[in-house]
Amino acid sequence: VDLVTPQMRLFQEEQFGPVVPVARFSDLSQVTDALKASWNGQQAALFTSEAAAIASLVDALSSVVGRININAQCGRSPDVVPFSGRRSSAMGTMSVTEALRAFSIETVIAASAKDKVATKVAKGLSEHSAFLAPI
């Protein structure tokens, strides 16, 4: 569903399909305001052909969502990739292992190896995003 706004129920509720809400923003401050107001944090999808264009979004999203998709819709990964979430999307610490995970931050940046543009953007993020910088 295109042109979803923050006033819509579809914008406020966590989606598990078969619908994909698309919200459009004209500047980064609108995105960060929406992130601050949100209670959930499963995934985000960013569409671009330039790594520099999304680097600041990756930085902002890396502590808010569990998976950042590049040029691909949100979806389930193969079981070898962790399915993580943040905020109310990640409730349910059940064991010491889960507690350790709750204090760790796992974020997946996903780009299809078959999509040359997405692969280029993902590789270019290391030059522009502080999130991927070495410790």
PDB file of C-alpha atoms in Angstrom:
ATOM      1  CA  VAL A   1       0.000   0.000   0.000  1.00  0.00           C
ATOM      2  CA  ASP A   2       1.654   3.196  -1.182  1.00  0.00           C
ATOM      3  CA  LEU A   3       1.496   6.645   0.445  1.00  0.00           C
ATOM      4  CA  VAL A   4       0.964   5.366   3.988  1.00  0.00           C
ATOM      5  CA  THR A   5       1.122   8.233   6.514  1.00  0.00           C
ATOM      6  CA  PRO A   6       1.843   8.262  10.272  1.00  0.00           C
ATOM      7  CA  GLN A   7      -1.841   8.971  10.928  1.00  0.00           C
ATOM      8  CA  MET A   8      -2.892   5.623   9.413  1.00  0.00           C
ATOM      9  CA  ARG A   9      -3.374   2.468  11.445  1.00  0.00           C
ATOM     10  CA  LEU A  10      -1.309   0.615   8.834  1.00  0.00           C
ATOM     11  CA  PHE A  11       1.674   2.868   9.668  1.00  0.00           C
ATOM     12  CA  GLN A  12       1.376   2.275  13.424  1.00  0.00           C
ATOM     13  CA  GLU A  13       0.970  -1.525  13.481  1.00  0.00           C
ATOM     14  CA  GLU A  14       3.665  -4.109  12.899  1.00  0.00           C
ATOM     15  CA  GLN A  15       3.118  -5.914   9.600  1.00  0.00           C
ATOM     16  CA  PHE A  16       3.588  -9.598   8.926  1.00  0.00           C
ATOM     17  CA  GLY A  17       1.912  -9.677   5.493  1.00  0.00           C
ATOM     18  CA  PRO A  18       0.428 -10.086   3.065  1.00  0.00           C
ATOM     19  CA  VAL A  19       0.557  -6.280   2.919  1.00  0.00           C
ATOM     20  CA  VAL A  20       3.612  -4.034   2.604  1.00  0.00           C
ATOM     21  CA  PRO A  21       3.041  -0.435   3.722  1.00  0.00           C
ATOM     22  CA  VAL A  22       5.162   2.155   1.881  1.00  0.00           C
ATOM     23  CA  ALA A  23       5.771   5.477   3.624  1.00  0.00           C
ATOM     24  CA  ARG A  24       7.536   8.245   1.750  1.00  0.00           C
ATOM     25  CA  PHE A  25       9.623  10.926   3.447  1.00  0.00           C
ATOM     26  CA  SER A  26      11.105  14.104   2.005  1.00  0.00           C
ATOM     27  CA  ASP A  27      13.972  14.474   4.483  1.00  0.00           C
ATOM     28  CA  LEU A  28      15.892  12.506   7.089  1.00  0.00           C
ATOM     29  CA  SER A  29      14.381  14.370  10.053  1.00  0.00           C
ATOM     30  CA  GLN A  30      10.936  12.992   9.158  1.00  0.00           C
ATOM     31  CA  VAL A  31      12.358   9.466   9.173  1.00  0.00           C
ATOM     32  CA  THR A  32      14.136   9.894  12.504  1.00  0.00           C
ATOM     33  CA  ASP A  33      11.000  11.430  14.045  1.00  0.00           C
ATOM     34  CA  ALA A  34       8.967   8.428  12.870  1.00  0.00           C
ATOM     35  CA  LEU A  35      11.619   6.048  14.278  1.00  0.00           C
ATOM     36  CA  LYS A  36      11.561   7.775  17.660  1.00  0.00           C
ATOM     37  CA  ALA A  37       7.759   7.575  17.808  1.00  0.00           C
ATOM     38  CA  SER A  38       7.601   3.897  16.805  1.00  0.00           C
ATOM     39  CA  TRP A  39       7.316   1.045  19.296  1.00  0.00           C
ATOM     40  CA  ASN A  40       8.386  -1.734  16.920  1.00  0.00           C
ATOM     41  CA  GLY A  41      11.632  -2.619  15.216  1.00  0.00           C
ATOM     42  CA  GLN A  42      11.722  -5.713  13.025  1.00  0.00           C
ATOM     43  CA  GLN A  43      13.031  -4.542   9.637  1.00  0.00           C
ATOM     44  CA  ALA A  44      13.442  -1.605   7.296  1.00  0.00           C
ATOM     45  CA  ALA A  45      13.916  -1.521   3.523  1.00  0.00           C
ATOM     46  CA  LEU A  46      15.998   1.174   1.820  1.00  0.00           C
ATOM     47  CA  PHE A  47      16.019   1.629  -1.953  1.00  0.00           C
ATOM     48  CA  THR A  48      18.871   3.498  -3.669  1.00  0.00           C
ATOM     49  CA  SER A  49      21.731   3.178  -6.129  1.00  0.00           C
ATOM     50  CA  GLU A  50      24.211   5.113  -3.960  1.00  0.00           C
ATOM     51  CA  ALA A  51      25.657   4.020  -0.602  1.00  0.00           C
ATOM     52  CA  ALA A  52      26.236   7.618   0.524  1.00  0.00           C
ATOM     53  CA  ALA A  53      22.522   8.353   0.077  1.00  0.00           C
ATOM     54  CA  ILE A  54      21.522   5.830   2.770  1.00  0.00           C
ATOM     55  CA  ALA A  55      24.547   5.803   5.083  1.00  0.00           C
ATOM     56  CA  SER A  56      22.971   8.142   7.631  1.00  0.00           C
ATOM     57  CA  LEU A  57      19.750   6.090   7.531  1.00  0.00           C
ATOM     58  CA  VAL A  58      21.714   2.893   8.169  1.00  0.00           C
ATOM     59  CA  ASP A  59      23.334   4.633  11.140  1.00  0.00           C
ATOM     60  CA  ALA A  60      19.935   5.725  12.507  1.00  0.00           C
ATOM     61  CA  LEU A  61      18.243   2.376  11.841  1.00  0.00           C
ATOM     62  CA  SER A  62      21.021   0.117  13.155  1.00  0.00           C
ATOM     63  CA  SER A  63      19.951   0.557  16.771  1.00  0.00           C
ATOM     64  CA  VAL A  64      16.211   0.594  16.019  1.00  0.00           C
ATOM     65  CA  VAL A  65      15.576  -2.402  13.738  1.00  0.00           C
ATOM     66  CA  GLY A  66      16.967  -5.906  13.604  1.00  0.00           C
ATOM     67  CA  ARG A  67      17.441  -6.059   9.837  1.00  0.00           C
ATOM     68  CA  ILE A  68      18.120  -3.431   7.188  1.00  0.00           C
ATOM     69  CA  ASN A  69      17.290  -4.548   3.645  1.00  0.00           C
ATOM     70  CA  ILE A  70      18.979  -2.847   0.698  1.00  0.00           C
ATOM     71  CA  ASN A  71      16.941  -2.675  -2.505  1.00  0.00           C
ATOM     72  CA  ALA A  72      14.736  -5.534  -1.307  1.00  0.00           C
ATOM     73  CA  GLN A  73      11.494  -5.821   0.593  1.00  0.00           C
ATOM     74  CA  CYS A  74      11.409  -6.975   4.179  1.00  0.00           C
ATOM     75  CA  GLY A  75      11.293 -10.744   4.482  1.00  0.00           C
ATOM     76  CA  ARG A  76      12.449 -13.841   6.249  1.00  0.00           C
ATOM     77  CA  SER A  77      16.062 -14.887   5.851  1.00  0.00           C
ATOM     78  CA  PRO A  78      17.565 -18.322   5.589  1.00  0.00           C
ATOM     79  CA  ASP A  79      17.900 -19.870   9.042  1.00  0.00           C
ATOM     80  CA  VAL A  80      21.647 -19.140   9.074  1.00  0.00           C
ATOM     81  CA  VAL A  81      20.894 -15.398   9.381  1.00  0.00           C
ATOM     82  CA  PRO A  82      19.622 -14.304  12.811  1.00  0.00           C
ATOM     83  CA  PHE A  83      16.039 -13.058  13.005  1.00  0.00           C
ATOM     84  CA  SER A  84      16.399 -10.157  15.354  1.00  0.00           C
ATOM     85  CA  GLY A  85      14.229  -7.244  16.328  1.00  0.00           C
ATOM     86  CA  ARG A  86      14.200  -4.278  18.646  1.00  0.00           C
ATOM     87  CA  ARG A  87      11.789  -2.631  21.041  1.00  0.00           C
ATOM     88  CA  SER A  88       8.436  -4.392  21.399  1.00  0.00           C
ATOM     89  CA  SER A  89       9.231  -6.490  18.331  1.00  0.00           C
ATOM     90  CA  ALA A  90      11.811  -8.411  20.357  1.00  0.00           C
ATOM     91  CA  MET A  91      10.038  -9.166  23.623  1.00  0.00           C
ATOM     92  CA  GLY A  92      10.436 -12.556  25.243  1.00  0.00           C
ATOM     93  CA  THR A  93      13.799 -13.090  26.939  1.00  0.00           C
ATOM     94  CA  MET A  94      13.524 -16.694  28.095  1.00  0.00           C
ATOM     95  CA  SER A  95      16.997 -17.849  29.192  1.00  0.00           C
ATOM     96  CA  VAL A  96      20.541 -16.735  30.024  1.00  0.00           C
ATOM     97  CA  THR A  97      21.364 -17.122  26.329  1.00  0.00           C
ATOM     98  CA  GLU A  98      18.403 -14.944  25.393  1.00  0.00           C
ATOM     99  CA  ALA A  99      19.338 -12.421  28.097  1.00  0.00           C
ATOM    100  CA  LEU A 100      22.851 -12.143  26.639  1.00  0.00           C
ATOM    101  CA  ARG A 101      21.304 -11.658  23.225  1.00  0.00           C
ATOM    102  CA  ALA A 102      19.014  -8.958  24.639  1.00  0.00           C
ATOM    103  CA  PHE A 103      22.065  -6.970  25.753  1.00  0.00           C
ATOM    104  CA  SER A 104      23.768  -7.468  22.399  1.00  0.00           C
ATOM    105  CA  ILE A 105      22.793  -5.689  19.219  1.00  0.00           C
ATOM    106  CA  GLU A 106      22.488  -7.862  16.146  1.00  0.00           C
ATOM    107  CA  THR A 107      21.701  -6.110  12.892  1.00  0.00           C
ATOM    108  CA  VAL A 108      21.609  -7.733   9.483  1.00  0.00           C
ATOM    109  CA  ILE A 109      22.281  -5.658   6.399  1.00  0.00           C
ATOM    110  CA  ALA A 110      20.865  -7.761   3.573  1.00  0.00           C
ATOM    111  CA  ALA A 111      21.460  -7.354  -0.153  1.00  0.00           C
ATOM    112  CA  SER A 112      20.777  -9.959  -2.811  1.00  0.00           C
ATOM    113  CA  ALA A 113      23.963 -11.248  -4.430  1.00  0.00           C
ATOM    114  CA  LYS A 114      21.953 -11.446  -7.661  1.00  0.00           C
ATOM    115  CA  ASP A 115      21.260  -7.679  -7.584  1.00  0.00           C
ATOM    116  CA  LYS A 116      24.458  -5.958  -8.735  1.00  0.00           C
ATOM    117  CA  VAL A 117      23.286  -2.487  -7.685  1.00  0.00           C
ATOM    118  CA  ALA A 118      22.309  -3.653  -4.186  1.00  0.00           C
ATOM    119  CA  THR A 119      25.635  -5.485  -3.827  1.00  0.00           C
ATOM    120  CA  LYS A 120      27.506  -2.318  -4.872  1.00  0.00           C
ATOM    121  CA  VAL A 121      25.546  -0.235  -2.378  1.00  0.00           C
ATOM    122  CA  ALA A 122      26.166  -2.748   0.437  1.00  0.00           C
ATOM    123  CA  LYS A 123      29.904  -2.797  -0.267  1.00  0.00           C
ATOM    124  CA  GLY A 124      29.991   1.006  -0.491  1.00  0.00           C
ATOM    125  CA  LEU A 125      28.420   1.420   2.939  1.00  0.00           C
ATOM    126  CA  SER A 126      31.744   0.644   4.628  1.00  0.00           C
ATOM    127  CA  GLU A 127      33.101   3.904   3.172  1.00  0.00           C
ATOM    128  CA  HIS A 128      30.166   6.043   4.271  1.00  0.00           C
ATOM    129  CA  SER A 129      28.499   4.490   7.330  1.00  0.00           C
ATOM    130  CA  ALA A 130      29.818   4.683  10.882  1.00  0.00           C
ATOM    131  CA  PHE A 131      27.774   1.577  11.713  1.00  0.00           C
ATOM    132  CA  LEU A 132      30.151  -0.639   9.726  1.00  0.00           C
ATOM    133  CA  ALA A 133      33.334   1.025  11.000  1.00  0.00           C
ATOM    134  CA  PRO A 134      35.853  -1.194  12.822  1.00  0.00           C
ATOM    135  CA  ILE A 135      35.932  -0.878  16.604  1.00  0.00           C
TER     136      ILE A 135
END
